[in-house]
Coordinates of C-alpha atoms and ligand atoms in Angstrom, one line a residue:
M1 CA 89.8 78.8 92.7
C2 CA 87.2 76.6 90.9
G3 CA 83.7 76.1 89.8
V4 CA 81.7 72.8 91.4
V5 CA 78.4 72.0 90.1
G6 CA 76.2 68.8 92.4
Y7 CA 72.6 67.2 91.1
I8 CA 70.6 64.7 92.3
G9 CA 67.0 65.2 91.3
L10 CA 64.6 63.4 89.3
E11 CA 65.0 65.1 86.2
D12 CA 68.1 64.4 83.1
C13 CA 70.6 66.8 84.8
A14 CA 73.8 67.1 82.0
T15 CA 73.1 70.0 80.6
V16 CA 71.6 71.3 84.0
I17 CA 75.1 71.0 85.3
L18 CA 76.6 72.2 82.0
N19 CA 74.8 75.1 82.3
G20 CA 75.6 75.6 86.0
L21 CA 79.4 75.8 84.9
K22 CA 79.2 78.5 82.4
K23 CA 77.6 80.8 84.9
L24 CA 80.6 80.1 87.4
E25 CA 83.2 80.6 83.6
Y26 CA 84.4 83.7 85.7
R27 CA 85.8 81.5 89.0
G28 CA 88.0 78.9 86.6
Y29 CA 88.6 78.7 82.6
D30 CA 91.4 76.4 82.1
S31 CA 89.8 73.5 82.3
A32 CA 86.5 70.9 82.7
G33 CA 85.1 68.8 83.3
L34 CA 81.4 66.4 83.9
A35 CA 80.8 62.9 85.5
I36 CA 76.7 61.1 85.9
S37 CA 76.2 58.1 87.6
E38 CA 72.5 57.3 88.0
T39 CA 72.1 53.8 88.7
A40 CA 74.7 51.3 90.7
G41 CA 78.4 51.0 89.0
A42 CA 76.7 53.0 86.5
L43 CA 79.4 56.0 85.2
K44 CA 79.9 58.5 82.5
V45 CA 82.6 61.0 83.0
I46 CA 83.7 63.7 80.3
R47 CA 87.3 66.1 81.0
A48 CA 88.1 68.5 78.9
E49 CA 91.3 71.0 78.5
G50 CA 90.6 75.1 77.9
K51 CA 87.2 76.3 77.9
L52 CA 84.0 75.2 78.9
S53 CA 83.0 75.0 75.2
N54 CA 85.7 72.5 74.3
L55 CA 83.9 70.1 76.9
E56 CA 80.5 70.7 76.0
K57 CA 82.1 69.8 72.2
I58 CA 82.7 66.7 73.6
F59 CA 79.3 65.8 75.4
Y60 CA 77.0 67.0 72.6
Q61 CA 78.8 64.5 69.9
E62 CA 77.9 62.0 72.3
P63 CA 75.2 62.7 75.2
F64 CA 74.3 60.8 77.9
E65 CA 71.8 61.1 80.8
G66 CA 71.2 60.7 84.0
T67 CA 69.4 62.3 87.3
R68 CA 73.0 62.1 89.4
G69 CA 75.8 64.2 88.4
L70 CA 79.1 66.2 89.2
G71 CA 80.7 69.1 87.1
H72 CA 83.8 71.3 87.8
I73 CA 85.3 73.9 86.5
R74 CA 89.4 74.5 86.6
W75 CA 91.5 77.1 88.0
A76 CA 94.5 75.2 87.9
T77 CA 96.5 75.6 91.6
H78 CA 97.9 72.2 92.0
G79 CA 99.2 70.4 88.4
A80 CA 98.7 72.0 84.6
P81 CA 95.7 72.5 83.1
T82 CA 95.4 69.7 80.8
E83 CA 93.2 67.0 80.7
I84 CA 94.4 64.3 83.2
N85 CA 94.5 66.9 85.7
A86 CA 90.8 68.3 84.8
H87 CA 88.4 67.4 87.4
P88 CA 86.2 65.3 88.1
H89 CA 88.9 62.7 89.7
V90 CA 87.6 59.3 89.9
A91 CA 88.9 56.8 92.4
G92 CA 87.4 53.4 92.7
S93 CA 84.1 54.0 93.2
I94 CA 84.6 57.5 94.2
V95 CA 84.1 60.4 91.5
L96 CA 84.8 63.6 92.8
A97 CA 85.0 67.3 92.1
H98 CA 87.2 70.0 94.4
N99 CA 87.5 74.0 94.8
G100 CA 90.4 74.8 97.1
I101 CA 93.8 73.6 98.0
I102 CA 94.5 70.7 100.7
E103 CA 97.6 71.4 102.1
N104 CA 98.9 68.7 103.7
Y105 CA 98.1 66.5 99.7
R106 CA 101.7 65.4 99.8
E107 CA 102.1 63.7 102.8
L108 CA 98.8 62.1 102.3
R109 CA 99.9 61.5 99.0
D110 CA 102.7 59.2 99.8
K111 CA 101.1 57.5 102.6
L112 CA 98.0 56.3 100.3
A113 CA 100.7 55.5 97.8
A114 CA 102.6 53.2 100.3
L115 CA 99.5 51.1 100.3
G116 CA 99.5 51.0 97.0
R117 CA 97.4 53.5 95.4
E118 CA 98.3 54.4 92.2
F119 CA 97.7 58.2 91.3
S120 CA 97.1 59.6 87.5
S121 CA 97.3 63.3 88.1
A122 CA 99.5 66.1 89.8
T123 CA 96.4 67.2 91.9
D124 CA 95.5 67.7 94.9
T125 CA 92.1 66.7 94.6
E126 CA 92.7 63.3 93.4
V127 CA 94.8 62.5 96.8
V128 CA 91.1 63.0 98.4
A129 CA 89.6 61.0 96.2
H130 CA 91.8 57.7 96.6
L131 CA 91.3 58.9 100.5
I132 CA 87.9 58.8 100.7
D133 CA 87.7 55.7 98.9
S134 CA 90.6 54.2 101.0
E135 CA 88.0 54.8 104.2
L136 CA 85.1 52.8 102.5
K137 CA 86.3 50.4 103.1
S138 CA 85.7 50.4 107.0
A139 CA 82.8 53.2 106.5
S140 CA 79.0 52.4 107.7
S141 CA 77.9 54.8 103.9
L142 CA 79.8 57.6 101.7
H143 CA 79.0 60.5 104.3
D144 CA 81.0 58.3 107.1
A145 CA 83.7 57.9 105.0
V146 CA 84.0 61.7 104.3
L147 CA 84.0 62.4 107.9
K148 CA 86.9 60.1 108.5
S149 CA 88.4 61.3 105.3
L150 CA 88.1 65.3 106.7
A151 CA 89.5 64.2 110.0
Q152 CA 92.8 63.7 108.2
V153 CA 92.5 66.8 105.4
E154 CA 94.2 69.7 106.0
G155 CA 93.7 73.1 104.1
S156 CA 90.5 74.6 101.9
Y157 CA 87.9 72.9 100.3
A158 CA 84.4 72.6 98.3
F159 CA 83.6 69.1 97.2
V160 CA 80.7 67.3 95.9
V161 CA 81.3 63.4 95.6
M162 CA 79.6 60.9 94.8
D163 CA 80.1 56.7 95.2
I164 CA 78.8 55.2 92.1
N165 CA 77.9 52.0 94.2
E166 CA 75.5 54.0 96.2
P167 CA 73.1 55.5 93.9
D168 CA 70.6 57.4 95.8
T169 CA 73.1 60.1 97.3
L170 CA 75.5 63.2 96.9
V171 CA 77.8 64.5 99.4
V172 CA 79.0 67.7 99.9
A173 CA 81.7 69.3 102.2
R174 CA 83.0 73.0 102.6
N175 CA 85.9 74.3 104.7
A176 CA 87.4 78.1 103.6
A177 CA 85.7 77.9 100.2
P178 CA 82.1 78.9 99.5
M179 CA 79.4 76.0 98.9
V180 CA 75.6 76.8 98.7
L181 CA 73.1 74.2 98.8
G182 CA 69.7 74.7 96.6
R183 CA 66.5 72.6 96.7
S184 CA 64.1 73.0 93.9
D185 CA 60.3 71.0 94.0
T186 CA 62.5 68.0 92.0
A187 CA 65.6 68.5 92.7
A188 CA 69.0 69.4 95.0
F189 CA 71.6 71.6 94.1
A190 CA 75.3 72.2 95.1
A191 CA 77.0 75.1 93.7
S192 CA 80.5 77.2 94.5
D193 CA 77.9 79.8 93.8
I194 CA 74.6 81.3 94.0
P195 CA 74.5 81.6 89.5
A196 CA 75.0 78.4 88.8
V197 CA 72.3 77.2 89.8
L198 CA 69.9 80.2 90.3
E199 CA 67.2 79.3 87.0
H200 CA 66.4 75.9 88.9
T201 CA 65.7 77.2 92.8
R202 CA 65.7 80.5 94.4
K203 CA 66.2 78.6 97.7
F204 CA 69.3 78.3 99.3
V205 CA 71.1 77.3 102.3
F206 CA 74.7 78.4 103.1
L207 CA 77.1 75.8 104.3
H208 CA 79.3 77.0 107.5
D209 CA 83.2 75.8 107.6
G210 CA 83.4 72.4 108.7
D211 CA 80.0 71.1 107.3
T212 CA 78.7 68.7 105.3
A213 CA 75.7 67.6 103.8
V214 CA 73.7 64.8 102.0
L215 CA 72.0 65.1 99.4
T216 CA 69.3 63.2 98.0
R217 CA 66.4 63.2 95.7
E218 CA 63.7 63.9 98.7
K219 CA 65.6 65.1 101.1
T220 CA 68.9 67.2 102.3
S221 CA 71.0 66.8 105.8
I222 CA 73.4 69.1 107.3
F223 CA 76.2 68.2 109.7
D224 CA 78.3 70.8 111.3
V225 CA 82.1 69.5 112.3
S226 CA 81.8 67.2 114.6
G227 CA 79.5 65.2 111.7
T228 CA 76.1 66.3 114.3
P229 CA 72.9 67.0 112.4
V230 CA 72.1 70.6 112.5
E231 CA 70.0 73.1 110.8
R232 CA 71.3 75.5 108.5
P233 CA 68.7 78.6 108.2
E234 CA 67.1 78.7 103.9
K235 CA 67.6 81.9 102.3
H236 CA 65.2 83.1 99.7
I237 CA 67.8 85.1 96.5
Q238 CA 66.2 87.7 94.7
W239 CA 69.3 88.7 92.5
D240 CA 68.4 88.7 89.1
P241 CA 71.2 86.6 87.1
I242 CA 73.6 89.3 86.1
S243 CA 74.0 90.8 89.6
A244 CA 74.5 87.0 90.6
E245 CA 77.2 86.6 88.9
K246 CA 79.0 89.3 90.6
Q247 CA 77.8 87.9 93.5
G248 CA 75.9 91.2 94.0
Y249 CA 78.4 93.2 93.6
K250 CA 78.1 96.5 91.1
H251 CA 81.1 95.7 89.2
F252 CA 83.8 92.4 89.4
M253 CA 86.6 95.2 90.6
L254 CA 84.5 95.8 93.4
K255 CA 84.1 92.2 93.9
E256 CA 87.7 91.3 93.5
I257 CA 88.7 94.2 96.1
F258 CA 86.3 91.9 98.2
E259 CA 87.7 89.2 97.6
Q260 CA 91.0 89.9 98.6
P261 CA 90.9 88.9 102.5
T262 CA 90.8 85.0 100.9
R263 CA 92.5 85.2 98.1
I264 CA 95.8 86.5 100.1
I265 CA 94.9 83.3 103.0
D266 CA 94.8 81.0 99.5
T267 CA 98.5 82.7 98.5
L268 CA 99.6 82.4 102.7
R269 CA 98.2 78.8 102.8
G270 CA 100.3 75.7 102.9
R271 CA 103.7 78.2 102.6
A272 CA 103.6 80.0 105.7
D273 CA 105.7 78.0 108.7
V274 CA 105.7 80.2 111.9
E275 CA 106.9 78.0 114.1
A276 CA 110.5 78.0 112.3
G277 CA 110.0 81.8 110.9
D278 CA 110.1 80.5 107.1
I279 CA 109.0 80.6 103.6
N280 CA 108.0 76.5 102.6
L281 CA 108.4 76.9 98.9
G282 CA 109.4 73.4 98.4
E283 CA 107.3 74.1 95.0
V284 CA 109.7 76.5 93.5
D285 CA 112.5 74.4 91.7
I286 CA 115.7 76.3 91.8
D287 CA 119.3 75.2 93.4
P288 CA 119.6 76.0 97.0
E289 CA 123.5 76.3 96.1
F290 CA 122.5 79.2 93.7
L291 CA 120.6 80.8 95.3
K292 CA 123.2 81.5 98.5
K293 CA 125.2 83.0 95.9
V294 CA 122.2 85.4 94.9
N295 CA 123.9 88.4 94.4
R296 CA 121.5 91.0 92.7
I297 CA 117.4 90.3 92.0
T298 CA 116.2 91.7 88.2
V299 CA 112.7 92.1 88.7
V300 CA 110.5 92.6 85.2
A301 CA 107.2 93.6 84.8
C302 CA 104.7 95.6 83.5
G303 CA 101.9 97.8 84.3
G304 CA 100.5 97.0 88.1
S305 CA 102.8 94.2 88.5
F306 CA 105.8 96.7 87.9
Y307 CA 104.5 98.4 90.8
S308 CA 104.4 95.9 93.0
A309 CA 108.0 94.9 92.0
M310 CA 108.8 98.6 93.5
V311 CA 107.1 98.5 96.4
S312 CA 109.2 94.8 97.1
K313 CA 112.5 96.2 96.1
Y314 CA 112.1 98.2 99.7
F315 CA 111.8 95.4 102.2
I316 CA 113.6 92.6 99.8
E317 CA 116.5 95.3 100.3
E318 CA 116.2 95.3 103.4
H319 CA 116.0 91.9 104.6
T320 CA 117.9 90.1 102.4
R321 CA 120.2 92.8 101.4
I322 CA 120.6 91.4 97.6
P323 CA 120.4 94.9 95.4
V324 CA 116.9 94.9 93.3
D325 CA 116.7 96.9 90.0
V326 CA 113.0 96.7 88.9
E327 CA 112.8 97.2 85.3
L328 CA 109.8 97.9 82.9
A329 CA 109.8 95.0 80.4
S330 CA 109.8 97.3 78.0
E331 CA 112.6 99.3 78.6
Y332 CA 114.6 96.2 80.0
R333 CA 114.3 94.1 76.8
Y334 CA 115.9 96.8 74.3
R335 CA 119.0 98.2 76.8
K336 CA 121.8 96.1 76.6
P337 CA 121.1 94.8 80.2
I338 CA 124.0 93.7 82.6
I339 CA 124.1 90.0 84.1
D340 CA 126.3 87.4 85.6
E341 CA 125.7 84.1 86.4
N342 CA 125.2 85.2 90.2
T343 CA 121.8 87.3 89.0
L344 CA 118.5 86.2 89.7
C345 CA 115.8 87.8 86.9
L346 CA 112.1 88.2 88.6
A347 CA 109.7 88.1 86.5
I348 CA 105.9 89.5 87.6
S349 CA 102.4 89.1 86.0
Q350 CA 99.1 88.4 86.6
S351 CA 98.7 86.6 83.1
G352 CA 102.1 85.0 82.3
E353 CA 101.3 86.0 78.5
T354 CA 102.5 90.0 78.8
A355 CA 104.0 90.2 75.5
D356 CA 106.8 92.8 77.0
T357 CA 107.9 90.9 80.1
L358 CA 108.1 87.2 77.9
A359 CA 110.3 88.5 75.9
A360 CA 112.6 90.4 78.8
L361 CA 112.8 87.0 80.9
R362 CA 114.0 85.3 77.8
E363 CA 116.3 87.8 77.2
A364 CA 117.5 87.4 80.1
K365 CA 117.8 83.9 80.4
R366 CA 119.8 84.6 77.1
L367 CA 122.6 86.3 79.0
G368 CA 122.7 83.9 81.4
A369 CA 120.3 84.9 84.6
K370 CA 118.2 82.2 86.7
V371 CA 114.7 82.9 85.6
M372 CA 111.8 82.8 88.6
S373 CA 108.2 83.9 88.3
I374 CA 105.4 85.0 90.4
C375 CA 102.3 84.6 88.7
N376 CA 98.8 84.2 89.0
V377 CA 97.8 81.5 86.2
I378 CA 99.2 78.4 85.8
E379 CA 101.2 77.0 83.5
S380 CA 101.1 79.9 81.7
S381 CA 104.0 81.0 79.0
I382 CA 105.9 83.0 81.1
P383 CA 106.2 80.3 84.3
R384 CA 106.4 77.8 81.8
E385 CA 109.8 79.6 80.8
S386 CA 111.2 79.6 84.2
D387 CA 113.4 78.3 85.5
G388 CA 111.0 78.5 89.3
V389 CA 107.7 79.9 90.0
L390 CA 105.9 81.0 92.9
Y391 CA 102.2 80.5 92.4
T392 CA 99.9 83.9 93.6
H393 CA 96.3 82.1 94.3
A394 CA 94.0 85.2 93.5
G395 CA 91.8 83.3 91.1
P396 CA 90.8 84.4 87.4
E397 CA 90.5 88.3 87.6
I398 CA 87.8 89.5 85.7
S399 CA 88.3 93.0 86.0
V400 CA 90.8 94.4 83.5
A401 CA 92.3 97.1 86.7
S402 CA 94.2 94.5 88.7
T403 CA 92.9 94.6 92.5
K404 CA 93.7 90.9 94.2
A405 CA 96.1 89.9 92.0
S406 CA 98.0 92.8 92.9
T407 CA 98.2 92.7 96.4
T408 CA 98.9 88.8 96.1
Q409 CA 102.0 89.6 94.4
L410 CA 102.8 91.6 97.7
V411 CA 102.4 88.8 99.7
A412 CA 104.1 86.4 97.7
L413 CA 107.0 89.1 96.9
S414 CA 107.0 89.0 101.0
M415 CA 106.9 85.3 101.0
L416 CA 110.2 85.8 98.4
G417 CA 111.8 88.1 100.7
I418 CA 111.4 86.2 104.0
W419 CA 112.5 83.0 102.3
L420 CA 115.5 84.3 100.5
G421 CA 116.4 86.4 103.6
R422 CA 116.1 83.1 105.9
R423 CA 118.5 81.2 103.0
K424 CA 121.3 84.1 103.0
G425 CA 121.7 84.4 106.9
T426 CA 120.4 88.3 106.9
L427 CA 116.4 87.5 108.5
S428 CA 116.4 85.4 111.9
A429 CA 114.0 83.2 112.2
E430 CA 112.3 85.9 115.2
Q431 CA 112.3 88.5 112.5
G432 CA 110.7 85.9 110.0
R433 CA 108.0 84.6 112.4
S434 CA 106.9 88.2 113.1
W435 CA 107.1 89.0 109.3
I436 CA 104.7 86.5 108.8
E437 CA 102.2 86.9 111.5
A438 CA 102.1 90.2 110.3
L439 CA 101.3 88.7 106.9
R440 CA 98.5 86.3 108.4
A441 CA 97.5 89.4 110.1
V442 CA 96.9 91.8 106.4
P443 CA 93.7 89.6 105.2
T444 CA 91.7 91.3 109.0
S445 CA 93.1 94.6 108.6
I446 CA 91.7 94.4 104.7
E447 CA 88.4 93.7 106.2
A448 CA 88.4 96.4 109.1
V449 CA 88.7 98.7 106.0
L450 CA 86.1 96.9 103.8
T451 CA 83.4 97.9 106.9
N452 CA 83.6 101.5 106.5
L453 CA 83.5 102.7 102.7
E454 CA 82.1 106.1 103.6
P455 CA 85.4 108.2 103.3
Y456 CA 86.3 106.8 99.7
K457 CA 82.9 107.8 98.4
D458 CA 83.0 111.3 100.1
V459 CA 86.2 111.8 98.1
A460 CA 84.7 110.7 95.1
K461 CA 81.6 113.2 95.6
T462 CA 83.9 115.3 96.4
Y463 CA 86.3 115.4 93.9
A464 CA 84.6 113.3 90.9
S465 CA 84.9 116.1 88.6
A466 CA 88.5 116.9 89.1
S467 CA 90.2 117.2 85.8
S468 CA 93.8 116.2 87.3
F469 CA 94.6 114.4 90.7
L470 CA 98.3 113.8 92.6
Y471 CA 99.4 111.1 94.4
L472 CA 101.9 111.2 97.0
G473 CA 104.0 108.7 98.7
R474 CA 107.2 108.0 100.3
G475 CA 109.5 105.1 101.0
Q476 CA 107.5 101.7 100.2
Q477 CA 104.2 103.9 100.0
Y478 CA 105.8 105.6 96.9
P479 CA 104.9 102.8 94.6
V480 CA 101.6 102.7 96.0
A481 CA 101.0 106.1 95.1
L482 CA 101.9 105.6 91.4
E483 CA 99.5 102.5 91.4
G484 CA 96.8 105.0 93.0
A485 CA 97.4 107.2 90.3
L486 CA 97.4 104.5 87.6
K487 CA 94.4 102.8 88.9
L488 CA 92.6 106.8 88.9
K489 CA 93.6 107.1 85.0
E490 CA 92.4 103.3 84.2
I491 CA 88.9 103.7 85.3
S492 CA 88.0 106.4 85.7
Y493 CA 89.6 108.7 82.8
I494 CA 90.7 111.3 85.2
H495 CA 94.4 112.4 84.5
A496 CA 96.6 111.5 88.0
E497 CA 100.2 111.6 88.2
G498 CA 102.0 109.4 91.7
Y499 CA 104.9 110.9 92.6
A500 CA 106.9 110.1 95.3
S501 CA 106.7 113.1 98.2
G502 CA 110.1 114.2 98.7
E503 CA 110.2 114.8 94.7
M504 CA 106.9 116.9 94.5
K505 CA 108.7 120.5 94.8
H506 CA 111.2 119.5 91.8
G507 CA 108.4 120.0 89.1
P508 CA 104.6 119.0 90.6
I509 CA 104.3 121.7 93.1
A510 CA 103.9 124.0 90.2
L511 CA 100.7 122.4 89.0
I512 CA 99.1 122.5 92.5
D513 CA 96.2 125.0 93.7
E514 CA 93.0 124.9 95.2
K515 CA 91.1 122.7 92.2
M516 CA 94.2 119.8 92.8
P517 CA 93.3 117.3 94.8
V518 CA 96.3 115.5 96.6
V519 CA 95.8 111.9 98.1
A520 CA 98.7 112.3 100.6
I521 CA 99.8 108.5 101.8
A522 CA 100.9 109.6 105.4
L523 CA 101.1 106.7 107.6
K524 CA 102.7 106.5 110.5
D525 CA 106.0 105.0 109.7
T526 CA 110.0 105.7 109.4
V527 CA 109.5 108.7 106.9
Y528 CA 106.0 110.4 108.8
D529 CA 107.8 113.7 109.8
K530 CA 109.4 113.6 106.2
T531 CA 106.5 113.2 104.5
I532 CA 104.1 115.5 106.7
S533 CA 106.7 118.5 105.6
N534 CA 105.8 117.9 102.2
L535 CA 102.5 117.6 103.1
M536 CA 102.5 121.1 104.4
E537 CA 104.1 122.1 101.5
A538 CA 101.0 121.5 98.8
H539 CA 98.5 122.2 101.4
A540 CA 100.1 126.1 101.4
R541 CA 99.3 126.1 97.6
G542 CA 96.4 125.6 98.0
G543 CA 96.0 122.1 96.9
K544 CA 93.4 119.8 98.6
I545 CA 95.0 117.1 100.8
I546 CA 93.0 114.0 101.2
A547 CA 94.9 112.4 103.7
L548 CA 95.6 108.4 104.2
V549 CA 96.4 108.4 107.8
S550 CA 97.5 105.7 110.3
E551 CA 94.4 104.8 112.8
G552 CA 94.4 107.4 115.3
D553 CA 96.2 110.2 114.3
R554 CA 94.1 113.1 113.9
S555 CA 97.1 115.7 113.7
L556 CA 96.3 116.3 110.4
S557 CA 92.4 117.2 111.4
D558 CA 93.2 120.8 110.2
T559 CA 95.0 120.5 107.3
A560 CA 93.6 117.8 104.9
E561 CA 89.6 118.4 103.5
I562 CA 89.1 114.5 104.2
V563 CA 91.3 112.4 106.3
I564 CA 90.8 108.1 106.0
E565 CA 92.3 106.4 108.6
L566 CA 93.7 103.2 108.2
P567 CA 94.8 99.9 110.6
Q568 CA 98.5 100.6 111.7
V569 CA 99.9 97.3 110.6
D570 CA 103.4 96.4 110.6
E571 CA 106.0 98.7 108.0
R572 CA 106.4 95.3 105.9
V573 CA 103.3 94.6 104.8
Q574 CA 101.9 98.0 105.4
S575 CA 101.2 98.6 101.0
I576 CA 99.2 95.9 101.2
I577 CA 96.8 98.1 103.5
T578 CA 97.4 101.2 101.3
Y579 CA 96.9 99.1 97.9
V580 CA 93.5 98.6 99.2
A581 CA 92.2 102.2 99.8
V582 CA 93.7 103.8 96.3
Q583 CA 91.8 100.7 94.8
L584 CA 88.2 101.9 96.7
I585 CA 89.4 105.8 95.7
S586 CA 89.3 105.3 92.2
Y587 CA 86.4 102.8 92.0
F588 CA 84.2 105.1 93.9
I589 CA 85.6 107.8 91.8
A590 CA 84.6 105.8 88.4
D591 CA 81.2 105.0 89.8
L592 CA 79.8 107.9 90.2
K593 CA 81.4 109.0 86.9
G594 CA 79.3 106.0 85.1
T595 CA 82.6 104.8 83.3
D596 CA 82.8 101.1 82.3
I597 CA 85.0 100.3 85.3
D598 CA 85.6 96.8 84.5
Q599 CA 86.2 97.1 80.6
P600 CA 88.0 100.4 80.4
R601 CA 88.1 101.8 76.9
N602 CA 91.5 101.3 75.1
L603 CA 92.4 98.6 78.1
A604 CA 93.3 94.9 78.0
K605 CA 93.3 92.4 80.6
S606 CA 96.2 90.7 79.3
V607 CA 98.6 92.4 76.6
T608 CA 100.0 89.8 73.9
V609 CA 101.7 92.6 71.8
E610 CA 104.4 94.4 72.1
Ligands
G6P701 C1 97.3 95.4 81.0 C2 96.5 95.1 82.4 C3 97.5 95.6 83.7 C4 98.3 95.5 84.0 C5 99.3 94.6 83.0 C6 100.3 93.8 83.3 O1 98.2 96.5 81.2 O2 95.7 95.9 81.6 O3 96.1 95.0 84.4 O4 98.7 95.1 85.4 O5 98.3 94.8 81.8 O6 100.0 92.9 82.8 P1 100.0 91.1 83.6 O7 99.2 90.2 83.3 O8 101.7 91.2 83.2 O9 100.7 91.1 85.2

């Protein structure tokens, strides 16, 4: 997830682009770049590692001018966040900035290398720049070269490209990544999101997947996937600049909840091989011979990442037959853990910088374990110190309470389960295939959840004044209950406890009275009947039941105060859907209470102290 801004017009555009990138910093902030090319053959490019302010510093030391240019703010997916990997990438006369993931970039890179092309970065984007430059030789225009190139590209992309020898155009392409076009009296703009150029225009056109566009100073021409000219309606945007950054959502947390279907698709992209019923984790650099011998997996993590690990214990153990220990990193590091040379230590962290997780990883390594990590921030400390890493592609998460990072962790953990199971021989190709298909169906089921928010708002209206909540779940839904309670505590400041349904009678049942809302996850899974019995025990003590049930299950209508039906999906991926449901319950309760949802008191997004 990166941010792109393009400009062609009558005015000097470097600061327009830099200011646009500033508004897109929530899309990425590990490196940035700017390219200006006004007259044929002329090009000025600057790039910098780290925050946008580093790039600005370079620019203002030696400012340059021009009326055509593009800029990029990066959230790395391929290649470390270094200056060399920062966009724009230049290949021959082509200058390109891209947001997305090119799935077949390795193949394309090999093909182009065989033709004598040399690459200076480790990115998928540079490959596309070279591809367009090589197509340019036989193309009638830059747009023609882009169309010829896109016919060979698989994956998601939103890019702006210019040819330094064709100074009057900017070409834009979009597929499964956002790109909007804007036009003022003096210029045409392309951007990943509206806020980037909202101060210059309020008239926007939204490209469809597969569309390309040619922007000149005078006009914008749009073409569909077959290269045929099309009209796309122009919309007048009235958002104020602040809500525009949240794309109209009231909080980043809600925006990130809604982003989940797309981020899950991004995380699966290029890795799921349905036909083989396997996962392609070529990026994980761990000796396959070692993996065949793994006899124990120890997962270390903190906070939400710890609960993702707990969920995964259920499906990884079931389908790989490898015992999985899930450990709080802060405990693990001080408790003399038992490790042998066949132990795989798995560190899970959104930020990749959590001090306790990093220390636990170092301890496991010191004791001889191989360490793998699941992380959202490329080249952060935890992946850097791991033997192998599987990145989630959630993009930057701004809200302190984790949502999309957690659900993409569950997807990554499922992929790891399939991968290990296939290598261990405990999972057949057919089982792998059905698991992958279940994962691929998850985004649609989440979208179904997100189209009906009323039940969650009802919970908020009815129970926002409660002083304590109990969350119950069994099996894989037990850690979801823990995650639900954590989310509620974090953002609404209401005390909440998560409990395994079967354990309720051993303690928390004493707390239940008619003031206590009980969020009970009671899906039609293998432990359904048991869960219902536990729920009845809570109901008999006067607890107010909020039941999360499988679609069509009306059996709790008389017992529960509020019943929320959720899409029935494969049990192996069911917790991803219930995660979304518990996120929504906490969000709407916190919203009604008026707390500072994106930055709750006393909490930090990344905890780099012990
Ligand atoms: C902090 C954040 C949580 C996060 C936890 C672990 O407490 O507020 O949202 O789950 O750290 O962070 P990590 O980056 O390691 O996943």
